[in-house]
Coordinates of C-alpha atoms in Angstrom, one line a residue:
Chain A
X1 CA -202.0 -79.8 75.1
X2 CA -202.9 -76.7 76.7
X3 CA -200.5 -73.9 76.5
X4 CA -198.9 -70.4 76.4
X5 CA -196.0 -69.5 74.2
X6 CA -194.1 -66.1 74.5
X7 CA -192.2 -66.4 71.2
X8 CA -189.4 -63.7 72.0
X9 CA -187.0 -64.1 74.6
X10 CA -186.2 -60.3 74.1
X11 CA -187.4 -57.5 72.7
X12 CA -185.5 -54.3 71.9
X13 CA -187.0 -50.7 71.7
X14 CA -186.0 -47.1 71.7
X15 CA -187.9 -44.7 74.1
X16 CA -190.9 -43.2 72.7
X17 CA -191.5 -46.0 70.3
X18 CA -194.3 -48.2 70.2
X19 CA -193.5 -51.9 71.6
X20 CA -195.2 -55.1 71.2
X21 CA -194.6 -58.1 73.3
X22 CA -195.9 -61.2 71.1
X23 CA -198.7 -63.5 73.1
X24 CA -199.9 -66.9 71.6
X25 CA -202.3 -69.8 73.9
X26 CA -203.9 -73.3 72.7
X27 CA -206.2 -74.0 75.3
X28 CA -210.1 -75.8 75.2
X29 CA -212.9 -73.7 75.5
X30 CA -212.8 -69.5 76.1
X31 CA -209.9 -68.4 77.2
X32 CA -209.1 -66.5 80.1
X33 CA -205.7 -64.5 79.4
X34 CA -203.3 -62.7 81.6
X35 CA -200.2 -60.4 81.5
X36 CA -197.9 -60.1 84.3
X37 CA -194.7 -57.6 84.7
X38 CA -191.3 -58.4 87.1
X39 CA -189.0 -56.1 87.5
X40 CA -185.6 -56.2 89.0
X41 CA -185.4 -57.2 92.5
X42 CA -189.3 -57.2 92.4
X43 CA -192.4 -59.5 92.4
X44 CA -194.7 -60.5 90.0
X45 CA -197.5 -58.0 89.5
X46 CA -200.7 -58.1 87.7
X47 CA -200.8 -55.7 84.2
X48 CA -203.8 -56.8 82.8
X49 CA -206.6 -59.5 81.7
X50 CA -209.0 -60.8 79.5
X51 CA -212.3 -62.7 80.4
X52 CA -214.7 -61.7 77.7
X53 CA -215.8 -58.5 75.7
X54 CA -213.9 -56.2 74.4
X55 CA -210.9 -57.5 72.3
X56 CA -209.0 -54.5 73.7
X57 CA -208.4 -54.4 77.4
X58 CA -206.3 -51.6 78.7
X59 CA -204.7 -52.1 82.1
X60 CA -201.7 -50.6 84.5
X61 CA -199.2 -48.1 83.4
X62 CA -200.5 -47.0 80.1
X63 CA -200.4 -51.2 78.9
X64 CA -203.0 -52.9 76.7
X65 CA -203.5 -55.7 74.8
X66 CA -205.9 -57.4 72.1
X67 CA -207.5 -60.5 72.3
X68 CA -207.8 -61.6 68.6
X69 CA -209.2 -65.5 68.9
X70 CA -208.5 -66.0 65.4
X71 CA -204.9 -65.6 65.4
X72 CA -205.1 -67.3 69.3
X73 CA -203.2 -64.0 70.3
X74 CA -203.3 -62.0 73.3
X75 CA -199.9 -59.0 72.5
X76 CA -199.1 -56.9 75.2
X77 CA -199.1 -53.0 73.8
X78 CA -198.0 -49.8 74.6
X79 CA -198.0 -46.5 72.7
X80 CA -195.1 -44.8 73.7
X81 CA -192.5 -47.2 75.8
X82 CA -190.3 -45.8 79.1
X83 CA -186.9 -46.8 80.0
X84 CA -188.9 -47.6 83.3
X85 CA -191.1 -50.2 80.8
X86 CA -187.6 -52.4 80.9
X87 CA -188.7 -55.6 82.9
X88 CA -189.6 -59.4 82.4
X89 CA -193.1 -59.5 81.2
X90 CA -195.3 -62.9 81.1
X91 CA -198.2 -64.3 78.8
X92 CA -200.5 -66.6 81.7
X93 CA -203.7 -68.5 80.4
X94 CA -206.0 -70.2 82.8
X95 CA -206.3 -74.2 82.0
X96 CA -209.0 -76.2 83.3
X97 CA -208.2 -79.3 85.5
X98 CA -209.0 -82.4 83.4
X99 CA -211.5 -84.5 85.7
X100 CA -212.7 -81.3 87.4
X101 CA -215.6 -79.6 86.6
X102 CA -214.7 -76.2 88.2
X103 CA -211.6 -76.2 88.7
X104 CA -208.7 -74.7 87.0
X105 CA -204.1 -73.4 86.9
X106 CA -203.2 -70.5 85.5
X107 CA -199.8 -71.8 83.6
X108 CA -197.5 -68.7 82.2
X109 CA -195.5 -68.4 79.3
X110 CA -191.7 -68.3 79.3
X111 CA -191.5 -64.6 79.8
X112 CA -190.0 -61.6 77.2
X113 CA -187.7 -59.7 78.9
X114 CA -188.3 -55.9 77.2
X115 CA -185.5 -53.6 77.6
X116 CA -186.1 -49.7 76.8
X117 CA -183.1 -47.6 75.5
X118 CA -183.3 -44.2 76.1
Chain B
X1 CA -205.7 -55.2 102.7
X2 CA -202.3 -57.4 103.0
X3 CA -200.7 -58.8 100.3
X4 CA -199.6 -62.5 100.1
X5 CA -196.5 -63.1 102.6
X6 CA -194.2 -65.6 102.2
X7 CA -191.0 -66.4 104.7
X8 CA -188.4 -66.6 105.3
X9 CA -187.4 -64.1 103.0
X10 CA -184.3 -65.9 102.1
X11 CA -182.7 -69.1 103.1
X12 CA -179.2 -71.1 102.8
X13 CA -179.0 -74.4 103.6
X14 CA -176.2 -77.1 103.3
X15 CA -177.1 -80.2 100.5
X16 CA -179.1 -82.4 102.3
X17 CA -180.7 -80.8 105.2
X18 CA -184.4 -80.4 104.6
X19 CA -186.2 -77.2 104.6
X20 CA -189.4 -75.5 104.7
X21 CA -191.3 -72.6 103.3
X22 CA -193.8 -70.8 104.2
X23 CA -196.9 -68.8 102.2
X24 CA -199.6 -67.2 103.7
X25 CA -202.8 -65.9 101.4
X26 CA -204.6 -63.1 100.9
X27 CA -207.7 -63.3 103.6
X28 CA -210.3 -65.3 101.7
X29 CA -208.8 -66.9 98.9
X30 CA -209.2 -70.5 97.8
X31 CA -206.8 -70.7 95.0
X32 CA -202.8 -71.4 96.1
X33 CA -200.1 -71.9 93.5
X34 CA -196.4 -72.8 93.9
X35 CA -194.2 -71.6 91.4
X36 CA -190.5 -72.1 91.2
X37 CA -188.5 -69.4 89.4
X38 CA -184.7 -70.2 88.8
X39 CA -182.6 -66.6 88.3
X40 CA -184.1 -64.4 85.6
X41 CA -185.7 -67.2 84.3
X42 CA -189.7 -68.2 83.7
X43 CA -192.1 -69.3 86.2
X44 CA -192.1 -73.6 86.8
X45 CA -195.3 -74.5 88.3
X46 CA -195.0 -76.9 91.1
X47 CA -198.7 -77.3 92.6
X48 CA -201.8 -75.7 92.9
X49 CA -204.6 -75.9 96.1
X50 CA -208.2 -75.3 96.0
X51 CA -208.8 -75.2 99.4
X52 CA -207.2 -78.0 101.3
X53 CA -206.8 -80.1 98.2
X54 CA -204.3 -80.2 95.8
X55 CA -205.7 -81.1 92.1
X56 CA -202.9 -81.1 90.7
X57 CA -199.3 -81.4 91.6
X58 CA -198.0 -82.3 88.1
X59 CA -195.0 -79.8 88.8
X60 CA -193.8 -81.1 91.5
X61 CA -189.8 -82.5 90.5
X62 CA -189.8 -85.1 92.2
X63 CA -190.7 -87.1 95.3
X64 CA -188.7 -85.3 97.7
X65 CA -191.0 -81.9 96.7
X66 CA -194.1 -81.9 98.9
X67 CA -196.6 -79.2 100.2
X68 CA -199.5 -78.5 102.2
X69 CA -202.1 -76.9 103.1
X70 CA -204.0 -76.2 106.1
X71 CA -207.4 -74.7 107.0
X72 CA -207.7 -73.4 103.9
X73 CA -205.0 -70.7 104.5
X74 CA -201.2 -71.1 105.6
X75 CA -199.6 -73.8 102.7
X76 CA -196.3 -75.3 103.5
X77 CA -193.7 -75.9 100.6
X78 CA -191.2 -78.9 102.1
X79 CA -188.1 -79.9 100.5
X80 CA -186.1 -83.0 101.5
X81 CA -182.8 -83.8 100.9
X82 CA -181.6 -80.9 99.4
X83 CA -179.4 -80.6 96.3
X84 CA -178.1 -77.7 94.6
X85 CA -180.5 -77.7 91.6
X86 CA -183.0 -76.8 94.0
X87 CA -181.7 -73.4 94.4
X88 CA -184.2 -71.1 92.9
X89 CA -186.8 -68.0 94.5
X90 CA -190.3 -70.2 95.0
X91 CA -193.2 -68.3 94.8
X92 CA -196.6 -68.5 96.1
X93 CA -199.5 -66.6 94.5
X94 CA -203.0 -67.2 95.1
X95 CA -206.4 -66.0 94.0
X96 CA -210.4 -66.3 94.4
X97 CA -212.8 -67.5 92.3
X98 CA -215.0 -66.3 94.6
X99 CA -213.6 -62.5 93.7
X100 CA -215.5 -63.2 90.8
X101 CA -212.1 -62.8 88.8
X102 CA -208.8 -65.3 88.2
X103 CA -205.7 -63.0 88.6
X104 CA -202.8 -64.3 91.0
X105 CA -201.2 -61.8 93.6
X106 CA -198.1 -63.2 94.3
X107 CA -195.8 -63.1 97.1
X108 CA -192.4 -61.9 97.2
X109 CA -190.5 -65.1 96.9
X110 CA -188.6 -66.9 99.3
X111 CA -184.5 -67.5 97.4
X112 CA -183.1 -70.3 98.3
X113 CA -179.8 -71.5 98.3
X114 CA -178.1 -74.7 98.5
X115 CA -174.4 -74.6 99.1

């Protein structure tokens, strides 16, 4: 079956650190890989994708992430984390429809809530 | 341009009354997803639209969930019969193929409450 899995419910870093949030998909064919960020009280937004090319796609507020399709991992990266970093963060990967040549869901992972001591 | 709306912003309702929520897209884009999001919890897709169609409702909980869409815009998100299990924020996000790209702008949500 097609899917995402986010394999940490939470991760813990101090300010300043480097921070990973872990990123794994089984789907048919190339994948086409999302992050999305919610923060308190806030919507979904859009950090970041992957469609093809470079295995390192850098997106908003200083996030990247690498595409490595051996490992069928897409982490979420940052350098240097900010207490402001502290929010749910989600994994998507776009599925196509079985019985549909174009179509296609984007289904999301379970999200890794990232909290950032100071 | 503006963002995906969705209303009412929130809504209480007594088990068993019916209720219905509202999305409207970004101008222009095909692609409408209902997502259900119980509190500080992941995303539960419900159904997706490609235009006036729904490929695939797989999500949907059960037969008292339905939606629509019409004109390729405006999708409808009905709920019969409410029970308290429905109480959740449902999101709508949608997106374009035809933006040559498959990201989801969602809405802000619409919580609702069954008391």
């Amino acid at each position: 079956a097609q899917s995402v899995a986010q394999p940490e419910d939470q991760v813990n870093v101090a300010e300043g650190n480097p921070l990973t949030v872990k990123c794994t998909y089984s789907v048919s064919g190339n994948p086409y890989l999302f992050w999305y960020v919610q923060y308190p009280n806030r919507g979904l937004q859009f950090l970041l994708k992957y469609i093809t090319g470079d295995n390192l796609v850098k997106g908003s507020y200083g996030f990247e992430a690498e595409f490595n399709k051996s490992q069928t991992s897409f982490h979420l990266k940052k350098p240097s984390a900010l207490v402001s970093d502290s929010a749910l963060y989600f994994c998507a990967v776009r599925v196509n429809l079985p019985g549909y040549s174009s179509a296609s869901k984007i289904i999301f992972g379970s999200g890794t809530r990232l909290s950032i001591r100071p | 341009g503006a963002g995906v709306s969705q209303s009412p912003s929130n809504k209480v309702t007594e088990k068993g009354k019916d209720v219905e929520l509202r999305c409207d897209p970004i101008s222009g884009h095909t692609a409408l997803y209902w997502y259900r999001q119980s509190l500080g919890q992941g995303l539960e897709f419900l159904i997706y639209f490609q235009g006036n169609s729904a490929p695939d409702k797989s999500g949907l909980p059960s037969d008292r969930f339905s939606a629509e869409r019409t004109g390729g815009s405006v999708s409808t998100l009905t709920i019969q019969r409410t029970q308290q299990e429905d109480s959740a924020v449902y999101l709508c996000a949608t997106g374009g193929r035809s933006q040559g790209s498959y990201e989801q702008y969602f809405g802000p949500g619409t919580r609702l409450t069954v008391t």
